[in-house]
Amino acid sequence: MNKITFGVLVLVCIFLIMGSNGSLGSIDIHEFNLLGDTKQQKIIVFRDDDLGPGWSVDSAIYITDLFRSRNVSHVLGVVPANLYGKKLSDDAVLYEYLKSIKDDDSIEFALHGYDHSYHEFEDIQLDGSPDSAVSKISAGIKSIEDITGITPVTFIPPYGVYNENTRIALKDTDSLHIISACQTDIKEDKAFKEVDGLLYLPVMMYFYNWDEKRDNTYDEIISSCNHAFDEYDICVIVFHHHMFRDDSGNMDPAKVQVLIDVIDWAKAEEEDERARIMLMKDISREDLQ
């Protein structure tokens, strides 16, 4: 039976069920389409934060290459400068590495603040001073463009916090139209919605449990994502490459294995067509509930 014939049969069944009163009863018509699919695929996003100058560059490269070797898409949260005035262009190793992967379609370069100072955008001003939202965001965009030739469309506020001035500055850029923060956007009912020109894609799961000061287990990560699927059809998973190291500064095989296991879970979901692994820049409001 071809897809067109199947689609016609589905419509006939729907009309028969509706009967004369036109009611579907407990059947949700959104569960059907002409191709016979029953439900919208879920979305999985991997996001690695804190790729910045002088900031655990070896682990950043290690984790990025781990994803690239498995051909799995993920978002890089790039920090253009550090608190000591060092910029990406001053870090030769990271600078050259980012240049070398700029044409990799499985990678998205997102702007993760400017210098990642504590709650950098929580009380930021809007004026034209060097420390204003407009100045920091503009300088951050230019930094990524100078290295990769790519204009970022996703903004990740450090520590997940930002104010109204940040939103205004983002809208003024004409490029940054996605914001990926944390639970605040869920509480404000902006999660996975487009509001006033910005698409909100908040974090649903961290690899590290900040409240309990420990790493989350594989089971906890998958369980949290399945819960996010039930609520929003999407799970944004965030990790920090430098937190996969041991106390000696070397990559910790046990921690890395958890990441590999989660990646394999996501790939299995994708292979079975239950989910898609996506970059934030490729997500539109039509992909969401």
Short mmCIF file of C-alpha atoms in Angstrom, two decimals:
data_model
loop_
_atom_site.label_atom_id
_atom_site.label_comp_id
_atom_site.label_asym_id
_atom_site.label_seq_id
_atom_site.Cartn_x
_atom_site.Cartn_y
_atom_site.Cartn_z
CA MET A 1 0.00 0.00 0.00
CA ASN A 2 1.49 3.35 -0.96
CA LYS A 3 1.45 6.43 1.29
CA ILE A 4 -1.30 8.22 -0.64
CA THR A 5 -3.65 5.23 -0.39
CA PHE A 6 -2.87 4.91 3.31
CA GLY A 7 -3.58 8.60 3.84
CA VAL A 8 -6.96 8.33 2.15
CA LEU A 9 -7.88 5.33 4.33
CA VAL A 10 -6.89 7.30 7.43
CA LEU A 11 -9.21 10.16 6.41
CA VAL A 12 -12.06 7.71 5.74
CA CYS A 13 -11.58 6.20 9.19
CA ILE A 14 -11.63 9.63 10.78
CA PHE A 15 -14.87 10.60 9.05
CA LEU A 16 -16.47 7.29 10.01
CA ILE A 17 -15.47 7.82 13.62
CA MET A 18 -16.81 11.39 13.55
CA GLY A 19 -20.21 10.25 12.32
CA SER A 20 -23.01 12.71 11.95
CA ASN A 21 -22.13 14.97 14.88
CA GLY A 22 -18.60 15.71 13.61
CA SER A 23 -17.00 14.80 16.95
CA LEU A 24 -13.78 12.84 17.34
CA GLY A 25 -14.52 12.00 20.94
CA SER A 26 -11.27 11.10 22.68
CA ILE A 27 -9.27 10.88 19.44
CA ASP A 28 -6.83 13.75 18.84
CA ILE A 29 -6.78 14.64 15.14
CA HIS A 30 -3.26 16.06 15.61
CA GLU A 31 -2.11 12.49 16.09
CA PHE A 32 -2.65 11.84 12.38
CA ASN A 33 -1.22 13.00 9.10
CA LEU A 34 -1.43 11.75 5.52
CA LEU A 35 1.91 9.96 5.71
CA GLY A 36 0.74 7.76 8.55
CA ASP A 37 3.05 9.26 11.20
CA THR A 38 1.35 9.45 14.57
CA LYS A 39 3.40 11.94 16.60
CA GLN A 40 5.85 14.78 16.15
CA GLN A 41 9.48 13.80 16.60
CA LYS A 42 11.19 14.98 19.76
CA ILE A 43 14.24 17.27 19.61
CA ILE A 44 17.56 16.80 21.42
CA VAL A 45 20.12 19.60 21.70
CA PHE A 46 23.65 19.22 23.09
CA ARG A 47 25.29 22.43 24.30
CA ASP A 48 28.87 22.80 25.56
CA ASP A 49 29.57 26.07 27.38
CA ASP A 50 32.72 28.07 28.20
CA LEU A 51 34.95 27.80 25.14
CA GLY A 52 37.06 30.86 25.91
CA PRO A 53 40.67 32.06 25.90
CA GLY A 54 42.88 30.37 28.47
CA TRP A 55 39.97 28.32 29.76
CA SER A 56 40.68 24.58 29.66
CA VAL A 57 41.41 24.65 25.95
CA ASP A 58 42.67 21.05 25.84
CA SER A 59 39.43 19.69 27.31
CA ALA A 60 37.37 21.93 24.99
CA ILE A 61 39.12 20.45 21.96
CA TYR A 62 38.87 16.91 23.34
CA ILE A 63 35.10 17.08 23.90
CA THR A 64 34.42 18.88 20.62
CA ASP A 65 36.39 16.26 18.71
CA LEU A 66 34.48 13.55 20.58
CA PHE A 67 31.24 14.84 19.09
CA ARG A 68 32.77 15.39 15.66
CA SER A 69 34.15 11.85 15.55
CA ARG A 70 30.61 10.57 16.08
CA ASN A 71 29.10 13.06 13.63
CA VAL A 72 26.76 14.39 16.31
CA SER A 73 25.59 18.00 16.17
CA HIS A 74 26.26 20.23 19.17
CA VAL A 75 26.32 23.91 20.10
CA LEU A 76 29.51 25.60 21.28
CA GLY A 77 28.99 28.42 23.78
CA VAL A 78 31.91 30.71 22.88
CA VAL A 79 33.21 33.28 25.38
CA PRO A 80 35.09 36.00 23.42
CA ALA A 81 37.26 37.25 26.31
CA ASN A 82 38.21 36.49 29.90
CA LEU A 83 38.28 38.54 33.08
CA TYR A 84 41.98 39.34 32.60
CA GLY A 85 41.52 41.06 29.26
CA LYS A 86 42.66 38.14 27.13
CA LYS A 87 40.68 37.71 23.91
CA LEU A 88 40.14 34.74 21.62
CA SER A 89 42.66 36.18 19.18
CA ASP A 90 45.26 36.09 21.99
CA ASP A 91 44.86 32.34 22.48
CA ALA A 92 46.61 30.89 19.43
CA VAL A 93 45.61 27.28 20.10
CA LEU A 94 41.89 27.92 20.55
CA TYR A 95 41.86 30.56 17.80
CA GLU A 96 43.33 28.18 15.24
CA TYR A 97 41.14 25.31 16.37
CA LEU A 98 37.92 27.31 16.00
CA LYS A 99 39.07 28.40 12.55
CA SER A 100 39.74 24.80 11.60
CA ILE A 101 36.19 23.66 12.43
CA LYS A 102 34.27 26.67 11.10
CA ASP A 103 32.99 24.74 8.08
CA ASP A 104 31.73 21.77 10.10
CA ASP A 105 27.96 21.71 9.62
CA SER A 106 27.51 19.72 12.84
CA ILE A 107 28.68 22.69 14.94
CA GLU A 108 26.94 25.91 15.90
CA PHE A 109 28.89 28.84 17.34
CA ALA A 110 26.77 30.58 19.96
CA LEU A 111 27.69 33.74 21.88
CA HIS A 112 28.11 32.93 25.58
CA GLY A 113 28.26 36.43 27.03
CA TYR A 114 31.42 38.43 26.54
CA ASP A 115 33.83 37.84 29.43
CA HIS A 116 31.69 35.49 31.56
CA SER A 117 31.91 37.71 34.64
CA TYR A 118 29.61 36.68 37.47
CA HIS A 119 25.97 37.22 36.42
CA GLU A 120 27.35 39.34 33.61
CA PHE A 121 23.98 40.31 32.11
CA GLU A 122 21.79 40.30 35.24
CA ASP A 123 21.92 44.06 35.93
CA ILE A 124 23.60 45.28 32.76
CA GLN A 125 22.85 48.74 31.36
CA LEU A 126 21.81 49.63 27.82
CA ASP A 127 23.94 52.74 27.22
CA GLY A 128 26.91 52.86 24.86
CA SER A 129 29.62 52.38 27.50
CA PRO A 130 32.09 49.48 27.06
CA ASP A 131 30.32 47.52 29.80
CA SER A 132 26.81 47.98 28.38
CA ALA A 133 24.69 45.22 26.87
CA VAL A 134 24.93 46.71 23.39
CA SER A 135 28.72 47.06 23.51
CA LYS A 136 29.41 43.59 24.93
CA ILE A 137 27.04 41.81 22.58
CA SER A 138 28.32 43.70 19.53
CA ALA A 139 31.95 43.01 20.45
CA GLY A 140 31.13 39.34 21.04
CA ILE A 141 29.46 38.94 17.66
CA LYS A 142 32.42 40.58 15.92
CA SER A 143 34.87 38.28 17.71
CA ILE A 144 33.12 35.15 16.46
CA GLU A 145 32.71 36.61 12.97
CA ASP A 146 36.42 37.50 12.77
CA ILE A 147 37.44 33.92 13.55
CA THR A 148 34.80 31.85 11.78
CA GLY A 149 33.18 34.19 9.28
CA ILE A 150 29.86 33.15 10.85
CA THR A 151 27.40 35.49 12.55
CA PRO A 152 25.95 33.80 15.64
CA VAL A 153 22.18 33.66 16.06
CA THR A 154 22.05 32.14 19.56
CA PHE A 155 22.86 34.00 22.79
CA ILE A 156 23.66 32.12 26.01
CA PRO A 157 23.76 34.43 29.04
CA PRO A 158 26.44 33.38 31.56
CA TYR A 159 24.92 31.70 34.61
CA GLY A 160 21.61 31.70 32.74
CA VAL A 161 20.58 35.15 33.97
CA TYR A 162 19.83 38.36 32.08
CA ASN A 163 17.59 41.44 32.26
CA GLU A 164 15.27 43.37 29.96
CA ASN A 165 18.16 45.49 28.66
CA THR A 166 19.74 42.27 27.38
CA ARG A 167 16.59 41.41 25.43
CA ILE A 168 16.50 44.88 23.89
CA ALA A 169 20.16 44.66 22.89
CA LEU A 170 19.65 41.22 21.32
CA LYS A 171 16.74 42.43 19.22
CA ASP A 172 18.79 45.40 18.04
CA THR A 173 21.45 43.10 16.54
CA ASP A 174 19.16 41.76 13.78
CA SER A 175 20.99 38.42 14.07
CA LEU A 176 20.70 37.08 17.62
CA HIS A 177 17.12 35.84 17.72
CA ILE A 178 17.52 32.76 19.98
CA ILE A 179 18.18 32.92 23.71
CA SER A 180 19.12 29.85 25.73
CA ALA A 181 18.99 30.53 29.45
CA CYS A 182 17.63 28.50 32.36
CA GLN A 183 14.61 27.84 34.56
CA THR A 184 13.49 31.48 34.74
CA ASP A 185 12.11 31.33 31.22
CA ILE A 186 10.18 28.20 32.11
CA LYS A 187 8.63 29.90 35.15
CA GLU A 188 7.73 32.93 33.03
CA ASP A 189 5.99 30.68 30.49
CA LYS A 190 8.40 31.58 27.68
CA ALA A 191 9.97 28.15 27.35
CA PHE A 192 10.16 26.89 23.77
CA LYS A 193 8.08 29.76 22.46
CA GLU A 194 8.71 32.76 20.28
CA VAL A 195 7.95 35.90 22.27
CA ASP A 196 8.39 39.40 20.86
CA GLY A 197 10.82 38.22 18.19
CA LEU A 198 12.99 35.99 20.42
CA LEU A 199 12.86 32.19 20.49
CA TYR A 200 13.42 30.86 24.01
CA LEU A 201 15.23 27.50 24.26
CA PRO A 202 16.05 27.04 27.97
CA VAL A 203 18.16 24.29 29.52
CA MET A 204 16.26 21.20 30.63
CA MET A 205 19.16 19.11 31.91
CA TYR A 206 22.71 19.75 33.15
CA PHE A 207 25.36 17.07 33.39
CA TYR A 208 26.32 18.56 36.74
CA ASN A 209 23.92 18.87 39.67
CA TRP A 210 24.69 22.37 40.92
CA ASP A 211 22.41 22.09 43.97
CA GLU A 212 23.96 18.87 45.25
CA LYS A 213 27.48 19.59 43.95
CA ARG A 214 27.84 16.28 42.09
CA ASP A 215 27.68 14.83 38.59
CA ASN A 216 24.30 13.60 37.42
CA THR A 217 24.12 9.94 36.48
CA TYR A 218 23.22 8.58 33.06
CA ASP A 219 19.83 7.43 34.36
CA GLU A 220 19.09 10.86 35.84
CA ILE A 221 19.97 12.62 32.57
CA ILE A 222 17.83 10.32 30.43
CA SER A 223 14.93 10.43 32.90
CA SER A 224 15.01 14.22 32.92
CA CYS A 225 15.06 14.34 29.12
CA ASN A 226 12.11 11.98 28.87
CA HIS A 227 10.22 14.24 31.25
CA ALA A 228 11.14 17.24 29.08
CA PHE A 229 9.87 15.32 26.04
CA ASP A 230 6.53 14.81 27.78
CA GLU A 231 6.25 18.51 28.60
CA TYR A 232 7.80 20.24 25.60
CA ASP A 233 8.90 17.65 22.98
CA ILE A 234 12.48 18.96 23.34
CA CYS A 235 15.41 18.44 25.70
CA VAL A 236 18.33 20.89 25.84
CA ILE A 237 21.27 19.15 27.52
CA VAL A 238 24.12 21.32 28.80
CA PHE A 239 27.60 20.34 29.93
CA HIS A 240 30.96 22.05 30.45
CA HIS A 241 34.00 20.45 28.86
CA HIS A 242 36.29 21.44 31.75
CA MET A 243 34.11 19.48 34.19
CA PHE A 244 35.02 16.16 32.55
CA ARG A 245 38.49 16.39 34.07
CA ASP A 246 39.73 14.68 37.23
CA ASP A 247 41.46 16.33 40.19
CA SER A 248 44.78 16.16 38.34
CA GLY A 249 43.42 18.07 35.35
CA ASN A 250 43.30 15.04 33.07
CA MET A 251 40.19 13.83 31.28
CA ASP A 252 38.29 11.48 33.58
CA PRO A 253 37.36 8.28 31.65
CA ALA A 254 34.33 7.58 33.86
CA LYS A 255 32.88 11.06 33.36
CA VAL A 256 33.57 10.96 29.63
CA GLN A 257 31.89 7.56 29.39
CA VAL A 258 28.64 9.01 30.78
CA LEU A 259 28.74 11.61 28.00
CA ILE A 260 29.37 8.90 25.40
CA ASP A 261 26.48 6.85 26.77
CA VAL A 262 24.12 9.85 26.54
CA ILE A 263 25.30 10.55 22.99
CA ASP A 264 24.65 6.90 22.08
CA TRP A 265 21.16 7.14 23.61
CA ALA A 266 20.44 10.23 21.52
CA LYS A 267 21.73 8.57 18.36
CA ALA A 268 19.54 5.52 19.03
CA GLU A 269 16.52 7.81 19.48
CA GLU A 270 17.36 9.43 16.15
CA GLU A 271 17.96 6.15 14.32
CA ASP A 272 14.57 4.89 15.51
CA GLU A 273 13.01 8.18 14.32
CA ARG A 274 11.75 9.03 17.77
CA ALA A 275 13.88 12.19 17.97
CA ARG A 276 16.18 14.50 16.02
CA ILE A 277 19.51 15.85 17.25
CA MET A 278 19.48 19.49 16.22
CA LEU A 279 21.43 22.73 16.46
CA MET A 280 19.62 25.65 18.05
CA LYS A 281 20.04 27.76 14.93
CA ASP A 282 18.04 25.19 12.94
CA ILE A 283 15.06 25.17 15.32
CA SER A 284 12.04 27.30 14.46
CA ARG A 285 8.79 27.86 16.29
CA GLU A 286 7.15 25.44 13.85
CA ASP A 287 9.36 22.66 15.25
CA LEU A 288 7.97 23.24 18.74
CA GLN A 289 4.61 22.62 20.33
#
